[in-house]
Amino acid sequence: MLDLLANKWAALAIGALEGGPQRFGAVQRRLKGVSPKVLTQTLRRLEGAGLVDRTVYPAVPLHVEYELTALGQGAAVPLGALRAWVEENLDRSPADA
Amino acid sequence: MLDLLANKWAALAIGALEGGPQRFGAVQRRLKGVSPKVLTQTLRRLEGAGLVDRTVYPAVPLHVEYELTALGQGAAVPLGALRAWVEENLDRSPADA
């Protein structure tokens, strides 16, 4: 599980879903620089770990939404603290790794 | 910086150094399953980002210690919360990803 959460895109995807269900394209726009392939893999791994639910609405075109499960909402708390720390401390780092 | 910290081995290495300076071998023993090559790369990246200090003591054989900088000690707080969350919630996940 740490393998999954200690991953930049997973951490950012969980953050992007904190506000509520989102379509794939909306998550992608929030994760600047992620490729569709990597985002698909990331969301599948989060779904497999029980952190994200994927719901398909029967419409034309298909409407698919991703949302955090209760477990995912729990994970969002420490991940949010980590992202906040990074944002606050970015300038103090000699090398922006 | 999130790229660096949102990485399993970096998160674990920072945790291993929370108790004080450690030699390479001691860090490696705490990070079960890490190869020397990956641990070397991880510690170099943490050093490059200003999170870890590497001190060489002139002795035979050379004695090298790694320790958290003040910035690294700051990062250890949210990373510790993330590791604690993972440990508490591992059993509730349908798939141990």
mmCIF file of C-alpha atoms in Angstrom:
data_model
loop_
_atom_site.group_PDB
_atom_site.id
_atom_site.type_symbol
_atom_site.label_atom_id
_atom_site.label_comp_id
_atom_site.label_asym_id
_atom_site.label_seq_id
_atom_site.Cartn_x
_atom_site.Cartn_y
_atom_site.Cartn_z
ATOM 1 C CA MET A 1 0.000 0.000 0.000
ATOM 2 C CA LEU A 2 2.882 2.415 0.744
ATOM 3 C CA ASP A 3 4.202 1.505 -2.701
ATOM 4 C CA LEU A 4 0.917 2.706 -4.151
ATOM 5 C CA LEU A 5 0.435 5.854 -2.072
ATOM 6 C CA ALA A 6 4.084 6.881 -2.079
ATOM 7 C CA ASN A 7 3.786 7.700 -5.763
ATOM 8 C CA LYS A 8 3.491 11.213 -7.115
ATOM 9 C CA TRP A 9 0.575 10.621 -9.473
ATOM 10 C CA ALA A 10 -1.401 8.545 -6.988
ATOM 11 C CA ALA A 11 -0.932 11.247 -4.355
ATOM 12 C CA LEU A 12 -2.065 13.936 -6.798
ATOM 13 C CA ALA A 13 -5.005 11.897 -8.159
ATOM 14 C CA ILE A 14 -6.333 11.329 -4.636
ATOM 15 C CA GLY A 15 -5.993 15.069 -4.038
ATOM 16 C CA ALA A 16 -7.861 15.823 -7.261
ATOM 17 C CA LEU A 17 -10.774 13.631 -6.119
ATOM 18 C CA GLU A 18 -11.014 15.149 -2.639
ATOM 19 C CA GLY A 19 -13.651 17.618 -3.784
ATOM 20 C CA GLY A 20 -15.991 14.886 -5.042
ATOM 21 C CA PRO A 21 -16.523 12.652 -8.086
ATOM 22 C CA GLN A 22 -14.707 13.652 -11.261
ATOM 23 C CA ARG A 23 -14.562 12.488 -14.839
ATOM 24 C CA PHE A 24 -11.271 11.223 -16.244
ATOM 25 C CA GLY A 25 -10.674 14.407 -18.226
ATOM 26 C CA ALA A 26 -11.185 16.599 -15.168
ATOM 27 C CA VAL A 27 -8.681 14.556 -13.156
ATOM 28 C CA GLN A 28 -6.224 14.736 -16.040
ATOM 29 C CA ARG A 29 -6.480 18.522 -16.253
ATOM 30 C CA ARG A 30 -5.697 18.809 -12.538
ATOM 31 C CA LEU A 31 -2.640 16.530 -12.830
ATOM 32 C CA LYS A 32 -0.592 18.699 -15.141
ATOM 33 C CA GLY A 33 1.821 16.626 -17.173
ATOM 34 C CA VAL A 34 0.263 13.191 -16.679
ATOM 35 C CA SER A 35 -0.247 11.068 -19.801
ATOM 36 C CA PRO A 36 -3.631 9.372 -20.314
ATOM 37 C CA LYS A 37 -1.873 5.990 -20.105
ATOM 38 C CA VAL A 38 -0.216 6.702 -16.768
ATOM 39 C CA LEU A 39 -3.391 8.236 -15.332
ATOM 40 C CA THR A 40 -5.420 5.167 -16.418
ATOM 41 C CA GLN A 41 -2.874 2.875 -14.731
ATOM 42 C CA THR A 42 -2.846 5.031 -11.601
ATOM 43 C CA LEU A 43 -6.651 5.082 -11.302
ATOM 44 C CA ARG A 44 -6.835 1.299 -11.872
ATOM 45 C CA ARG A 45 -4.313 0.663 -9.122
ATOM 46 C CA LEU A 46 -6.214 2.973 -6.761
ATOM 47 C CA GLU A 47 -9.453 1.168 -7.679
ATOM 48 C CA GLY A 48 -7.800 -2.231 -7.121
ATOM 49 C CA ALA A 49 -6.630 -1.140 -3.679
ATOM 50 C CA GLY A 50 -10.136 -0.021 -2.735
ATOM 51 C CA LEU A 51 -9.251 3.674 -2.597
ATOM 52 C CA VAL A 52 -11.245 4.813 -5.640
ATOM 53 C CA ASP A 53 -14.621 3.756 -7.061
ATOM 54 C CA ARG A 54 -15.279 3.897 -10.787
ATOM 55 C CA THR A 55 -18.909 4.347 -11.865
ATOM 56 C CA VAL A 56 -20.104 4.041 -15.448
ATOM 57 C CA TYR A 57 -23.311 5.920 -16.269
ATOM 58 C CA PRO A 58 -25.184 4.493 -19.267
ATOM 59 C CA ALA A 59 -25.213 7.444 -21.605
ATOM 60 C CA VAL A 60 -24.026 8.207 -25.099
ATOM 61 C CA PRO A 61 -21.136 8.884 -25.016
ATOM 62 C CA LEU A 62 -20.330 6.793 -21.929
ATOM 63 C CA HIS A 63 -20.000 8.853 -18.800
ATOM 64 C CA VAL A 64 -17.467 7.510 -16.311
ATOM 65 C CA GLU A 65 -16.826 9.031 -12.913
ATOM 66 C CA TYR A 66 -14.134 8.364 -10.341
ATOM 67 C CA GLU A 67 -14.596 9.054 -6.655
ATOM 68 C CA LEU A 68 -12.809 8.324 -3.395
ATOM 69 C CA THR A 69 -14.085 5.455 -1.259
ATOM 70 C CA ALA A 70 -14.172 5.887 2.519
ATOM 71 C CA LEU A 71 -10.698 4.307 2.583
ATOM 72 C CA GLY A 72 -9.523 6.742 -0.084
ATOM 73 C CA GLN A 73 -10.904 9.666 1.920
ATOM 74 C CA GLY A 74 -8.877 8.407 4.867
ATOM 75 C CA ALA A 75 -5.713 8.225 2.776
ATOM 76 C CA ALA A 76 -6.366 11.754 1.494
ATOM 77 C CA VAL A 77 -5.700 13.200 4.960
ATOM 78 C CA PRO A 78 -1.989 12.264 5.359
ATOM 79 C CA LEU A 79 -1.408 12.744 1.622
ATOM 80 C CA GLY A 80 -2.835 16.251 1.864
ATOM 81 C CA ALA A 81 -0.501 16.986 4.769
ATOM 82 C CA LEU A 82 2.451 15.766 2.672
ATOM 83 C CA ARG A 83 1.451 17.892 -0.328
ATOM 84 C CA ALA A 84 0.979 20.927 1.929
ATOM 85 C CA TRP A 85 4.425 20.403 3.473
ATOM 86 C CA VAL A 86 5.993 20.165 0.018
ATOM 87 C CA GLU A 87 4.283 23.382 -1.132
ATOM 88 C CA GLU A 88 5.384 25.241 2.002
ATOM 89 C CA ASN A 89 8.978 24.040 1.821
ATOM 90 C CA LEU A 90 9.734 24.022 -1.873
ATOM 91 C CA ASP A 91 11.625 27.312 -1.749
ATOM 92 C CA ARG A 92 13.836 26.217 1.118
ATOM 93 C CA SER A 93 15.254 23.287 -0.816
ATOM 94 C CA PRO A 94 18.636 23.867 -2.519
ATOM 95 C CA ALA A 95 17.609 21.565 -5.390
ATOM 96 C CA ASP A 96 14.056 21.219 -6.634
ATOM 97 C CA ALA A 97 14.153 17.459 -7.100
ATOM 98 C CA MET B 1 10.040 17.634 -4.356
ATOM 99 C CA LEU B 2 6.753 15.678 -4.274
ATOM 100 C CA ASP B 3 8.326 13.414 -6.898
ATOM 101 C CA LEU B 4 11.140 12.738 -4.470
ATOM 102 C CA LEU B 5 9.116 12.320 -1.285
ATOM 103 C CA ALA B 6 6.241 10.440 -2.895
ATOM 104 C CA ASN B 7 8.533 7.463 -3.357
ATOM 105 C CA LYS B 8 8.429 4.376 -1.190
ATOM 106 C CA TRP B 9 12.170 4.092 -0.536
ATOM 107 C CA ALA B 10 12.637 7.797 0.110
ATOM 108 C CA ALA B 11 9.724 7.744 2.575
ATOM 109 C CA LEU B 12 11.194 4.705 4.336
ATOM 110 C CA ALA B 13 14.776 6.044 4.332
ATOM 111 C CA ILE B 14 13.655 9.294 5.970
ATOM 112 C CA GLY B 15 11.791 7.211 8.549
ATOM 113 C CA ALA B 16 14.903 5.118 9.187
ATOM 114 C CA LEU B 17 16.922 8.282 9.893
ATOM 115 C CA GLU B 18 14.377 9.803 12.265
ATOM 116 C CA GLY B 19 16.115 8.285 15.269
ATOM 117 C CA GLY B 20 19.460 9.921 14.464
ATOM 118 C CA PRO B 21 22.518 9.426 12.229
ATOM 119 C CA GLN B 22 22.940 5.980 10.706
ATOM 120 C CA ARG B 23 25.506 4.198 8.603
ATOM 121 C CA PHE B 24 24.523 2.956 5.159
ATOM 122 C CA GLY B 25 24.318 -0.656 6.317
ATOM 123 C CA ALA B 26 21.996 0.220 9.186
ATOM 124 C CA VAL B 27 19.650 2.112 6.848
ATOM 125 C CA GLN B 28 19.731 -0.818 4.431
ATOM 126 C CA ARG B 29 18.787 -3.306 7.162
ATOM 127 C CA ARG B 30 15.771 -1.188 8.114
ATOM 128 C CA LEU B 31 14.584 -0.949 4.489
ATOM 129 C CA LYS B 32 13.909 -4.612 3.903
ATOM 130 C CA GLY B 33 14.227 -5.506 0.250
ATOM 131 C CA VAL B 34 16.118 -2.430 -0.960
ATOM 132 C CA SER B 35 19.166 -3.071 -3.146
ATOM 133 C CA PRO B 36 22.409 -1.201 -2.348
ATOM 134 C CA LYS B 37 22.171 0.510 -5.756
ATOM 135 C CA VAL B 38 18.653 1.812 -5.192
ATOM 136 C CA LEU B 39 19.441 2.885 -1.628
ATOM 137 C CA THR B 40 22.546 4.750 -2.834
ATOM 138 C CA GLN B 41 20.457 6.550 -5.489
ATOM 139 C CA THR B 42 17.742 7.327 -2.948
ATOM 140 C CA LEU B 43 20.174 8.775 -0.388
ATOM 141 C CA ARG B 44 21.924 10.840 -3.103
ATOM 142 C CA ARG B 45 18.615 12.326 -4.214
ATOM 143 C CA LEU B 46 17.670 13.124 -0.610
ATOM 144 C CA GLU B 47 21.112 14.711 -0.107
ATOM 145 C CA GLY B 48 20.719 16.702 -3.341
ATOM 146 C CA ALA B 49 17.356 18.024 -2.154
ATOM 147 C CA GLY B 50 18.819 19.134 1.164
ATOM 148 C CA LEU B 51 16.908 16.570 3.217
ATOM 149 C CA VAL B 52 19.861 14.401 4.243
ATOM 150 C CA ASP B 53 23.460 15.207 5.190
ATOM 151 C CA ARG B 54 26.271 12.746 4.447
ATOM 152 C CA THR B 55 29.303 12.915 6.719
ATOM 153 C CA VAL B 56 32.537 11.036 6.069
ATOM 154 C CA TYR B 57 34.681 10.336 9.141
ATOM 155 C CA PRO B 58 38.361 9.781 8.342
ATOM 156 C CA ALA B 59 38.892 6.269 9.642
ATOM 157 C CA VAL B 60 40.021 2.952 8.237
ATOM 158 C CA PRO B 61 37.733 1.631 6.896
ATOM 159 C CA LEU B 62 35.920 4.857 5.964
ATOM 160 C CA HIS B 63 33.018 5.591 8.251
ATOM 161 C CA VAL B 64 30.088 7.335 6.518
ATOM 162 C CA GLU B 65 26.974 8.497 8.287
ATOM 163 C CA TYR B 66 23.685 9.831 6.977
ATOM 164 C CA GLU B 67 21.427 12.082 8.980
ATOM 165 C CA LEU B 68 18.353 14.218 8.440
ATOM 166 C CA THR B 69 18.824 17.957 7.978
ATOM 167 C CA ALA B 70 16.321 20.325 9.591
ATOM 168 C CA LEU B 71 14.397 20.242 6.306
ATOM 169 C CA GLY B 72 14.473 16.435 6.356
ATOM 170 C CA GLN B 73 13.195 16.417 9.924
ATOM 171 C CA GLY B 74 10.319 18.590 8.768
ATOM 172 C CA ALA B 75 9.500 16.206 5.904
ATOM 173 C CA ALA B 76 9.620 13.277 8.340
ATOM 174 C CA VAL B 77 6.461 14.530 10.072
ATOM 175 C CA PRO B 78 3.933 14.175 7.200
ATOM 176 C CA LEU B 79 5.761 11.090 5.903
ATOM 177 C CA GLY B 80 5.437 9.471 9.327
ATOM 178 C CA ALA B 81 1.712 10.238 9.329
ATOM 179 C CA LEU B 82 1.401 8.608 5.902
ATOM 180 C CA ARG B 83 3.308 5.481 6.996
ATOM 181 C CA ALA B 84 1.177 5.254 10.150
ATOM 182 C CA TRP B 85 -2.010 5.526 8.112
ATOM 183 C CA VAL B 86 -0.820 2.762 5.774
ATOM 184 C CA GLU B 87 0.033 0.478 8.699
ATOM 185 C CA GLU B 88 -3.340 1.083 10.335
ATOM 186 C CA ASN B 89 -5.317 0.545 7.155
ATOM 187 C CA LEU B 90 -3.473 -2.238 5.417
ATOM 188 C CA ASP B 91 -5.955 -4.908 6.514
ATOM 189 C CA ARG B 92 -8.960 -2.938 5.314
ATOM 190 C CA SER B 93 -7.748 -2.889 1.725
ATOM 191 C CA PRO B 94 -9.211 -5.540 -0.605
ATOM 192 C CA ALA B 95 -5.928 -5.737 -2.517
ATOM 193 C CA ASP B 96 -2.539 -5.163 -0.944
ATOM 194 C CA ALA B 97 -1.131 -3.114 -3.782
#
